[in-house]
Amino acid sequence: MSRRVRAVVLVEGVVQGVGFRPFVYGLATGLGLDGLVGNDERGVFIEVEGAPSTVEEFLTTLRKSPPPLALVERISSGLVPATGEAGFVISGSATGGPRRALVSPDVATCADCLREMGDPADRRYGYAFTNCTNCGPRFTIVHGVPYDRPNTTMAAFKMCADCAREYHDPADRRFHAQPVCCPACGPRLRLLDSGGEEIAGDPVEGTARLLGRGGVLAVKGLGGYHLAALAARADAVTALRERKHREDKPFAVMVPDLDAARRLCDVDAAEEALLTSRARPIVLLRRRADAEVAPLVAPGNRWLGLMLPYTPLHHLLLGRLGAPIVLTSGNVSDEPIVYLDEDAVPRLGGIADAFLTHDRPIHMRTDDSVVRAFRGEDLPIRRSRGYVPHPLTLARPVPRTVLGCGAELKHTFCLARDGHAFVSHHIGDLENYETLRSFAEGVDHFARVFDLAPEVVAHDLHPEYLSTKYALARQGVDLVGVQHHHAHIASCLADNGVAGPVIGVAFDGLGYGEDATLWGGEFLVADLAGFTRAGRLATVPMPGGAAAIRQPWRMAAAHLDAAYEGDVPADLAVVRRNADRWEAVVALARRGVSAPLTSSMGRLFDAVATIIGGRDAITYEGQAAIELEQWADQTEDGAYGCRLVGREPFVVPCAELVRAVVEDLRAGTAPAVIAARFHNAIAHVVADGCARLRDSGGPATVALSGGVFQNLLLLGRATALLEARGFRVLTHHRVPPNDGGISLGQAAVAAARDRLR
């Protein structure tokens, strides 16, 4: 008998629920090897026995060609004495040790399942829950590891004989596919009226018929309920806006296929790759002038958020309709998305005319992800379904488990252990009890699934943030306060796997500063552990505090009063529109009563949008600044001049920019040209400020972060100017530059300081 060796292998990463065990089984048996494969709390364990060269061939293939959905982080192996046992088996999952296995995100329906759904001879023809090892629900149905059926919401569905045969056949595509089901045994659809009573007939056909008549329907998806209406029907979209109390914020649109997407928007290669990726996010695309969607889908917006179907149910519904539909989160504005069946009718009954639902429970609510393409790469706006809970790999291991509690808006949390950072799904704005409860439940879920017990808890410095109060209420942990804009820059560093130092440019709406003012236009020299404030925008009052965010004309009043030292040109439209309140608001700003000082770039964008475009009040966060980008003439390369005043920290005098805007406006310059010149001016401010800091001994790498850098016009022009001056520029690709990335930055800062203890 020739010499035999036995190798013991551990594969770590996202390797459960992605077809790894059947892949290993097929590879091993194809090579004539003996042994076993199974799941445990760490990942996939393997033992293979045979001739040394064949075992080596197995290990080489394992490393080079894993299953398509697997994300292998580490493969470790060693030799043990050969046993001589014949055959290769898939063993039961091992339990009992510390849980380190990773859970796959939810994955869009694969081509094989779609072919089955479209085949009248197949037993899953037209079945709305068709899935296999290569696709289907994962994160939203799992409540424990290892990722086995008893630890998912599919546990209550007993497999029929046919499904059980597929599930236990290593040669089958559904081998150990935990959500496997069919019409005979699996979840079933129901169409309910607005009162919760079942409507007879085919639920998909009934839904299509109601949508075609202009109805608004609630549709249960992977991570919660959506609200749907035909995108081309103005009456349906208007009704949806009115009932949902969502005045202007754009709706997302689901299109049947890529051809339909191209009829509505221009789609380049990078955007096509995003649209068709396994994550199936909402992709923000340039809207075509002839796009056949109702005006209120995205009022006054050059961009549309499009996505392709990502569940079998979506494919069936869009196939039946053959037309784009609005598909927006199932909630009333500012509330979390509805995901529990018992909440659907009570909470959405006043919005939806009917409910397309089913009996597979959702364990963890998850909104759709939103991305843009920037220079051919991802720029996340909201990281959620399809991406979470895949962890971000950290450049250096975390000494102790850290919880980053996030900020207030676009909230996420982050749990970090060893070399992994688990950034949560999008929670929403922490402005009410429901979102706070969703945050707390999410932390508990992640801690349970990934066996994480935070020892260090990082939080924002703002004492009134609910996330800060949550952190301060935790017992038996070390608390670390992290300044908001330092967290932004640390988030960008962690996103790019570097530690710094960098020149960090953090532009956003506002964040609590170390001097008790509200920061938001910051130049920092920073690494993960600390920072120095090296430059900033000049401060102006925010008359009325939070009211100045909702009513940007107040910021215009403050900036104009500062720029003209009280002698504001009376012929300005913004002054005339608000004449009855102007003097009172200006007086409030001058007295500093209910008018905190801010260096916010976001608030400066708001002021300029109000001055040139008349956006006096907003109905969603960032609306004025978003519209300012929309208005800008992309071909204009002129820029307003702006000096940098003083030494570190230097000051950017907003007054010069505001006066230049006003002079152009009074001279009759088109608002589109003014908007472009303002953007270009800010890009030059970024480049000039960074060059000054480098010349005085600062780093040659720049990190751009904060919600203002969601603006592609500013981001593109600032990046180009910086690169032309020889800077290395870091931007976001894995987490959002907005406050959705703050929790990662907090965790990275807390870990870096922990290493210095």
GROMACS .gro file of N, CA, C and O in nm, residues 7-101:
model
  380
    7ALA      N    1  -0.452   1.531   0.613
    7ALA     CA    2  -0.442   1.674   0.643
    7ALA      C    3  -0.568   1.720   0.715
    7ALA      O    4  -0.680   1.682   0.679
    8VAL      N    5  -0.549   1.801   0.818
    8VAL     CA    6  -0.659   1.865   0.890
    8VAL      C    7  -0.659   2.012   0.848
    8VAL      O    8  -0.557   2.079   0.856
    9VAL      N    9  -0.774   2.059   0.803
    9VAL     CA   10  -0.784   2.193   0.743
    9VAL      C   11  -0.896   2.270   0.812
    9VAL      O   12  -1.004   2.215   0.838
   10LEU      N   13  -0.872   2.398   0.839
   10LEU     CA   14  -0.976   2.489   0.888
   10LEU      C   15  -0.986   2.606   0.790
   10LEU      O   16  -0.887   2.672   0.760
   11VAL      N   17  -1.106   2.629   0.738
   11VAL     CA   18  -1.131   2.739   0.645
   11VAL      C   19  -1.217   2.842   0.717
   11VAL      O   20  -1.327   2.810   0.765
   12GLU      N   21  -1.168   2.966   0.725
   12GLU     CA   22  -1.240   3.072   0.795
   12GLU      C   23  -1.279   3.183   0.698
   12GLU      O   24  -1.213   3.207   0.598
   13GLY      N   25  -1.386   3.251   0.730
   13GLY     CA   26  -1.440   3.356   0.646
   13GLY      C   27  -1.589   3.335   0.631
   13GLY      O   28  -1.655   3.273   0.715
   14VAL      N   29  -1.645   3.388   0.522
   14VAL     CA   30  -1.786   3.361   0.492
   14VAL      C   31  -1.789   3.231   0.414
   14VAL      O   32  -1.779   3.227   0.291
   15VAL      N   33  -1.799   3.119   0.488
   15VAL     CA   34  -1.787   2.987   0.427
   15VAL      C   35  -1.902   2.894   0.468
   15VAL      O   36  -1.901   2.777   0.433
   16GLN      N   37  -1.999   2.947   0.540
   16GLN     CA   38  -2.117   2.869   0.575
   16GLN      C   39  -2.237   2.925   0.501
   16GLN      O   40  -2.256   3.046   0.494
   17GLY      N   41  -2.318   2.834   0.447
   17GLY     CA   42  -2.435   2.877   0.372
   17GLY      C   43  -2.403   2.923   0.231
   17GLY      O   44  -2.485   2.987   0.167
   18VAL      N   45  -2.283   2.891   0.182
   18VAL     CA   46  -2.242   2.935   0.049
   18VAL      C   47  -2.197   2.817  -0.037
   18VAL      O   48  -2.128   2.834  -0.137
   19GLY      N   49  -2.234   2.695   0.003
   19GLY     CA   50  -2.200   2.578  -0.076
   19GLY      C   51  -2.060   2.526  -0.057
   19GLY      O   52  -2.008   2.452  -0.142
   20PHE      N   53  -1.998   2.558   0.056
   20PHE     CA   54  -1.859   2.516   0.075
   20PHE      C   55  -1.848   2.366   0.100
   20PHE      O   56  -1.759   2.299   0.046
   21ARG      N   57  -1.938   2.311   0.182
   21ARG     CA   58  -1.927   2.168   0.211
   21ARG      C   59  -1.951   2.081   0.087
   21ARG      O   60  -1.873   1.989   0.060
   22PRO      N   61  -2.055   2.108   0.006
   22PRO     CA   62  -2.069   2.028  -0.116
   22PRO      C   63  -1.953   2.047  -0.212
   22PRO      O   64  -1.913   1.954  -0.284
   23PHE      N   65  -1.897   2.170  -0.216
   23PHE     CA   66  -1.780   2.194  -0.299
   23PHE      C   67  -1.664   2.105  -0.254
   23PHE      O   68  -1.597   2.040  -0.335
   24VAL      N   69  -1.640   2.102  -0.123
   24VAL     CA   70  -1.531   2.020  -0.069
   24VAL      C   71  -1.560   1.873  -0.096
   24VAL      O   72  -1.469   1.796  -0.135
   25TYR      N   73  -1.684   1.831  -0.077
   25TYR     CA   74  -1.721   1.691  -0.101
   25TYR      C   75  -1.692   1.652  -0.246
   25TYR      O   76  -1.632   1.547  -0.274
   26GLY      N   77  -1.737   1.736  -0.339
   26GLY     CA   78  -1.715   1.706  -0.479
   26GLY      C   79  -1.568   1.704  -0.516
   26GLY      O   80  -1.523   1.619  -0.594
   27LEU      N   81  -1.492   1.800  -0.462
   27LEU     CA   82  -1.349   1.806  -0.490
   27LEU      C   83  -1.277   1.683  -0.435
   27LEU      O   84  -1.196   1.620  -0.505
   28ALA      N   85  -1.308   1.647  -0.311
   28ALA     CA   86  -1.240   1.535  -0.247
   28ALA      C   87  -1.274   1.403  -0.314
   28ALA      O   88  -1.186   1.321  -0.343
   29THR      N   89  -1.402   1.380  -0.339
   29THR     CA   90  -1.441   1.252  -0.401
   29THR      C   91  -1.390   1.244  -0.545
   29THR      O   92  -1.354   1.136  -0.593
   30GLY      N   93  -1.388   1.359  -0.613
   30GLY     CA   94  -1.336   1.359  -0.750
   30GLY      C   95  -1.189   1.323  -0.756
   30GLY      O   96  -1.142   1.267  -0.856
   31LEU      N   97  -1.114   1.354  -0.650
   31LEU     CA   98  -0.972   1.321  -0.643
   31LEU      C   99  -0.947   1.186  -0.577
   31LEU      O  100  -0.832   1.143  -0.563
   32GLY      N  101  -1.054   1.120  -0.535
   32GLY     CA  102  -1.039   0.990  -0.471
   32GLY      C  103  -0.986   0.996  -0.329
   32GLY      O  104  -0.926   0.899  -0.280
   33LEU      N  105  -1.010   1.106  -0.261
   33LEU     CA  106  -0.962   1.123  -0.124
   33LEU      C  107  -1.067   1.075  -0.024
   33LEU      O  108  -1.189   1.080  -0.051
   34ASP      N  109  -1.023   1.034   0.092
   34ASP     CA  110  -1.110   0.996   0.202
   34ASP      C  111  -1.109   1.108   0.306
   34ASP      O  112  -1.021   1.194   0.308
   35GLY      N  113  -1.208   1.105   0.395
   35GLY     CA  114  -1.209   1.203   0.502
   35GLY      C  115  -1.347   1.255   0.534
   35GLY      O  116  -1.448   1.185   0.516
   36LEU      N  117  -1.353   1.382   0.573
   36LEU     CA  118  -1.481   1.440   0.616
   36LEU      C  119  -1.475   1.592   0.605
   36LEU      O  120  -1.369   1.652   0.595
   37VAL      N  121  -1.594   1.655   0.608
   37VAL     CA  122  -1.606   1.800   0.610
   37VAL      C  123  -1.729   1.834   0.694
   37VAL      O  124  -1.827   1.759   0.697
   38GLY      N  125  -1.722   1.947   0.766
   38GLY     CA  126  -1.835   1.990   0.849
   38GLY      C  127  -1.821   2.135   0.888
   38GLY      O  128  -1.718   2.200   0.865
   39ASN      N  129  -1.927   2.188   0.947
   39ASN     CA  130  -1.929   2.324   1.000
   39ASN      C  131  -1.899   2.321   1.150
   39ASN      O  132  -1.939   2.228   1.220
   40ASP      N  133  -1.832   2.427   1.198
   40ASP     CA  134  -1.824   2.448   1.342
   40ASP      C  135  -1.831   2.597   1.368
   40ASP      O  136  -1.860   2.676   1.277
   41GLU      N  137  -1.805   2.638   1.491
   41GLU     CA  138  -1.820   2.779   1.528
   41GLU      C  139  -1.717   2.870   1.461
   41GLU      O  140  -1.733   2.991   1.459
   42ARG      N  141  -1.612   2.810   1.406
   42ARG     CA  142  -1.507   2.891   1.344
   42ARG      C  143  -1.525   2.902   1.193
   42ARG      O  144  -1.482   3.001   1.134
   43GLY      N  145  -1.583   2.801   1.129
   43GLY     CA  146  -1.597   2.801   0.985
   43GLY      C  147  -1.623   2.661   0.934
   43GLY      O  148  -1.718   2.595   0.978
   44VAL      N  149  -1.540   2.613   0.843
   44VAL     CA  150  -1.551   2.478   0.788
   44VAL      C  151  -1.427   2.399   0.824
   44VAL      O  152  -1.314   2.445   0.800
   45PHE      N  153  -1.446   2.281   0.885
   45PHE     CA  154  -1.333   2.193   0.917
   45PHE      C  155  -1.331   2.077   0.819
   45PHE      O  156  -1.436   2.027   0.777
   46ILE      N  157  -1.211   2.038   0.779
   46ILE     CA  158  -1.194   1.935   0.676
   46ILE      C  159  -1.083   1.840   0.720
   46ILE      O  160  -0.982   1.884   0.776
   47GLU      N  161  -1.102   1.714   0.691
   47GLU     CA  162  -0.993   1.617   0.699
   47GLU      C  163  -0.991   1.541   0.567
   47GLU      O  164  -1.094   1.490   0.523
   48VAL      N  165  -0.873   1.538   0.502
   48VAL     CA  166  -0.859   1.464   0.376
   48VAL      C  167  -0.740   1.370   0.387
   48VAL      O  168  -0.635   1.407   0.442
   49GLU      N  169  -0.757   1.251   0.334
   49GLU     CA  170  -0.652   1.150   0.344
   49GLU      C  171  -0.633   1.084   0.208
   49GLU      O  172  -0.730   1.053   0.138
   50GLY      N  173  -0.506   1.065   0.172
   50GLY     CA  174  -0.473   1.000   0.046
   50GLY      C  175  -0.326   1.017   0.016
   50GLY      O  176  -0.245   1.048   0.105
   51ALA      N  177  -0.291   1.000  -0.111
   51ALA     CA  178  -0.152   1.016  -0.152
   51ALA      C  179  -0.108   1.160  -0.130
   51ALA      O  180  -0.188   1.253  -0.150
   52PRO      N  181   0.017   1.185  -0.087
   52PRO     CA  182   0.062   1.322  -0.059
   52PRO      C  183   0.039   1.418  -0.175
   52PRO      O  184  -0.005   1.532  -0.154
   53SER      N  185   0.066   1.375  -0.297
   53SER     CA  186   0.050   1.466  -0.411
   53SER      C  187  -0.097   1.501  -0.434
   53SER      O  188  -0.131   1.614  -0.472
   54THR      N  189  -0.185   1.405  -0.409
   54THR     CA  190  -0.328   1.430  -0.428
   54THR      C  191  -0.382   1.522  -0.319
   54THR      O  192  -0.464   1.611  -0.346
   55VAL      N  193  -0.337   1.503  -0.196
   55VAL     CA  194  -0.377   1.593  -0.088
   55VAL      C  195  -0.328   1.734  -0.118
   55VAL      O  196  -0.401   1.833  -0.097
   56GLU      N  197  -0.209   1.747  -0.170
   56GLU     CA  198  -0.156   1.879  -0.205
   56GLU      C  199  -0.238   1.943  -0.317
   56GLU      O  200  -0.264   2.063  -0.316
   57GLU      N  201  -0.279   1.861  -0.415
   57GLU     CA  202  -0.364   1.913  -0.523
   57GLU      C  203  -0.497   1.962  -0.467
   57GLU      O  204  -0.550   2.067  -0.508
   58PHE      N  205  -0.553   1.888  -0.371
   58PHE     CA  206  -0.677   1.930  -0.305
   58PHE      C  207  -0.659   2.067  -0.239
   58PHE      O  208  -0.741   2.158  -0.257
   59LEU      N  209  -0.551   2.083  -0.162
   59LEU     CA  210  -0.528   2.208  -0.090
   59LEU      C  211  -0.506   2.325  -0.187
   59LEU      O  212  -0.553   2.438  -0.162
   60THR      N  213  -0.437   2.299  -0.296
   60THR     CA  214  -0.413   2.405  -0.395
   60THR      C  215  -0.544   2.452  -0.458
   60THR      O  216  -0.570   2.573  -0.469
   61THR      N  217  -0.630   2.357  -0.497
   61THR     CA  218  -0.759   2.393  -0.556
   61THR      C  219  -0.847   2.464  -0.455
   61THR      O  220  -0.919   2.560  -0.489
   62LEU      N  221  -0.842   2.420  -0.330
   62LEU     CA  222  -0.922   2.483  -0.224
   62LEU      C  223  -0.886   2.631  -0.212
   62LEU      O  224  -0.975   2.716  -0.195
   63ARG      N  225  -0.757   2.660  -0.220
   63ARG     CA  226  -0.712   2.799  -0.204
   63ARG      C  227  -0.741   2.883  -0.328
   63ARG      O  228  -0.778   3.000  -0.317
   64LYS      N  229  -0.727   2.825  -0.445
   64LYS     CA  230  -0.736   2.904  -0.568
   64LYS      C  231  -0.878   2.915  -0.623
   64LYS      O  232  -0.911   3.014  -0.689
   65SER      N  233  -0.962   2.816  -0.599
   65SER     CA  234  -1.093   2.814  -0.665
   65SER      C  235  -1.206   2.778  -0.569
   65SER      O  236  -1.275   2.678  -0.586
   66PRO      N  237  -1.229   2.858  -0.465
   66PRO     CA  238  -1.340   2.828  -0.373
   66PRO      C  239  -1.474   2.856  -0.441
   66PRO      O  240  -1.478   2.914  -0.551
   67PRO      N  241  -1.587   2.818  -0.380
   67PRO     CA  242  -1.719   2.847  -0.438
   67PRO      C  243  -1.738   2.997  -0.460
   67PRO      O  244  -1.679   3.079  -0.388
   68PRO      N  245  -1.820   3.035  -0.557
   68PRO     CA  246  -1.832   3.177  -0.594
   68PRO      C  247  -1.881   3.268  -0.483
   68PRO      O  248  -1.842   3.385  -0.477
   69LEU      N  249  -1.967   3.219  -0.393
   69LEU     CA  250  -2.020   3.304  -0.287
   69LEU      C  251  -1.930   3.308  -0.163
   69LEU      O  252  -1.951   3.388  -0.073
   70ALA      N  253  -1.829   3.221  -0.158
   70ALA     CA  254  -1.742   3.216  -0.040
   70ALA      C  255  -1.645   3.334  -0.040
   70ALA      O  256  -1.599   3.379  -0.146
   71LEU      N  257  -1.619   3.385   0.078
   71LEU     CA  258  -1.516   3.488   0.098
   71LEU      C  259  -1.418   3.432   0.200
   71LEU      O  260  -1.435   3.446   0.320
   72VAL      N  261  -1.316   3.366   0.148
   72VAL     CA  262  -1.219   3.296   0.233
   72VAL      C  263  -1.118   3.396   0.287
   72VAL      O  264  -1.054   3.469   0.211
   73GLU      N  265  -1.105   3.400   0.419
   73GLU     CA  266  -1.008   3.489   0.481
   73GLU      C  267  -0.880   3.416   0.521
   73GLU      O  268  -0.772   3.474   0.519
   74ARG      N  269  -0.896   3.291   0.559
   74ARG     CA  270  -0.777   3.218   0.605
   74ARG      C  271  -0.801   3.069   0.590
   74ARG      O  272  -0.909   3.018   0.619
   75ILE      N  273  -0.697   2.998   0.541
   75ILE     CA  274  -0.697   2.852   0.538
   75ILE      C  275  -0.573   2.804   0.612
   75ILE      O  276  -0.461   2.839   0.575
   76SER      N  277  -0.595   2.730   0.718
   76SER     CA  278  -0.483   2.675   0.794
   76SER      C  279  -0.490   2.523   0.787
   76SER      O  280  -0.598   2.464   0.786
   77SER      N  281  -0.374   2.459   0.780
   77SER     CA  282  -0.373   2.314   0.766
   77SER      C  283  -0.252   2.255   0.836
   77SER      O  284  -0.153   2.324   0.864
   78GLY      N  285  -0.262   2.126   0.866
   78GLY     CA  286  -0.154   2.052   0.928
   78GLY      C  287  -0.176   1.904   0.907
   78GLY      O  288  -0.284   1.861   0.864
   79LEU      N  289  -0.075   1.825   0.933
   79LEU     CA  290  -0.082   1.680   0.913
   79LEU      C  291  -0.104   1.607   1.045
   79LEU      O  292  -0.051   1.648   1.149
   80VAL      N  293  -0.185   1.504   1.039
   80VAL     CA  294  -0.210   1.415   1.153
   80VAL      C  295  -0.191   1.272   1.103
   80VAL      O  296  -0.188   1.247   0.981
   81PRO      N  297  -0.181   1.176   1.191
   81PRO     CA  298  -0.164   1.038   1.146
   81PRO      C  299  -0.281   0.991   1.061
   81PRO      O  300  -0.398   1.020   1.090
   82ALA      N  301  -0.251   0.920   0.953
   82ALA     CA  302  -0.355   0.864   0.867
   82ALA      C  303  -0.434   0.758   0.943
   82ALA      O  304  -0.380   0.685   1.027
   83THR      N  305  -0.564   0.749   0.915
   83THR     CA  306  -0.650   0.653   0.985
   83THR      C  307  -0.678   0.530   0.900
   83THR      O  308  -0.716   0.426   0.953
   84GLY      N  309  -0.667   0.544   0.768
   84GLY     CA  310  -0.699   0.434   0.680
   84GLY      C  311  -0.847   0.415   0.656
   84GLY      O  312  -0.888   0.322   0.585
   85GLU      N  313  -0.931   0.502   0.714
   85GLU     CA  314  -1.076   0.489   0.696
   85GLU      C  315  -1.114   0.528   0.553
   85GLU      O  316  -1.068   0.630   0.501
   86ALA      N  317  -1.198   0.448   0.492
   86ALA     CA  318  -1.238   0.470   0.353
   86ALA      C  319  -1.363   0.556   0.345
   86ALA      O  320  -1.448   0.553   0.434
   87GLY      N  321  -1.374   0.631   0.235
   87GLY     CA  322  -1.494   0.711   0.209
   87GLY      C  323  -1.479   0.855   0.255
   87GLY      O  324  -1.394   0.887   0.340
   88PHE      N  325  -1.561   0.940   0.196
   88PHE     CA  326  -1.563   1.081   0.235
   88PHE      C  327  -1.705   1.116   0.277
   88PHE      O  328  -1.801   1.088   0.203
   89VAL      N  329  -1.720   1.177   0.394
   89VAL     CA  330  -1.853   1.205   0.448
   89VAL      C  331  -1.865   1.351   0.489
   89VAL      O  332  -1.765   1.419   0.514
   90ILE      N  333  -1.989   1.396   0.493
   90ILE     CA  334  -2.019   1.528   0.548
   90ILE      C  335  -2.072   1.505   0.688
   90ILE      O  336  -2.178   1.444   0.706
   91SER      N  337  -1.998   1.552   0.785
   91SER     CA  338  -2.035   1.526   0.924
   91SER      C  339  -2.130   1.632   0.975
   91SER      O  340  -2.146   1.739   0.915
   92GLY      N  341  -2.192   1.604   1.089
   92GLY     CA  342  -2.280   1.701   1.153
   92GLY      C  343  -2.201   1.821   1.204
   92GLY      O  344  -2.080   1.814   1.226
   93SER      N  345  -2.269   1.933   1.223
   93SER     CA  346  -2.202   2.053   1.271
   93SER      C  347  -2.158   2.036   1.414
   93SER      O  348  -2.231   1.980   1.498
   94ALA      N  349  -2.039   2.087   1.442
   94ALA     CA  350  -1.985   2.082   1.578
   94ALA      C  351  -2.023   2.210   1.651
   94ALA      O  352  -2.023   2.318   1.594
   95THR      N  353  -2.056   2.200   1.777
   95THR     CA  354  -2.094   2.316   1.857
   95THR      C  355  -2.023   2.310   1.992
   95THR      O  356  -1.970   2.208   2.030
   96GLY      N  357  -2.025   2.423   2.061
   96GLY     CA  358  -1.974   2.424   2.197
   96GLY      C  359  -1.862   2.521   2.223
   96GLY      O  360  -1.842   2.565   2.335
   97GLY      N  361  -1.784   2.557   2.121
   97GLY     CA  362  -1.672   2.648   2.140
   97GLY      C  363  -1.711   2.792   2.114
   97GLY      O  364  -1.826   2.822   2.079
   98PRO      N  365  -1.614   2.884   2.128
   98PRO     CA  366  -1.641   3.024   2.096
   98PRO      C  367  -1.682   3.039   1.950
   98PRO      O  368  -1.618   2.982   1.861
   99ARG      N  369  -1.786   3.116   1.923
   99ARG     CA  370  -1.838   3.128   1.788
   99ARG      C  371  -1.756   3.231   1.709
   99ARG      O  372  -1.747   3.348   1.747
  100ARG      N  373  -1.697   3.186   1.598
  100ARG     CA  374  -1.617   3.274   1.513
  100ARG      C  375  -1.662   3.266   1.367
  100ARG      O  376  -1.606   3.335   1.283
  101ALA      N  377  -1.758   3.179   1.338
  101ALA     CA  378  -1.805   3.165   1.199
  101ALA      C  379  -1.874   3.293   1.155
  101ALA      O  380  -1.942   3.361   1.232
   0.00000   0.00000   0.00000
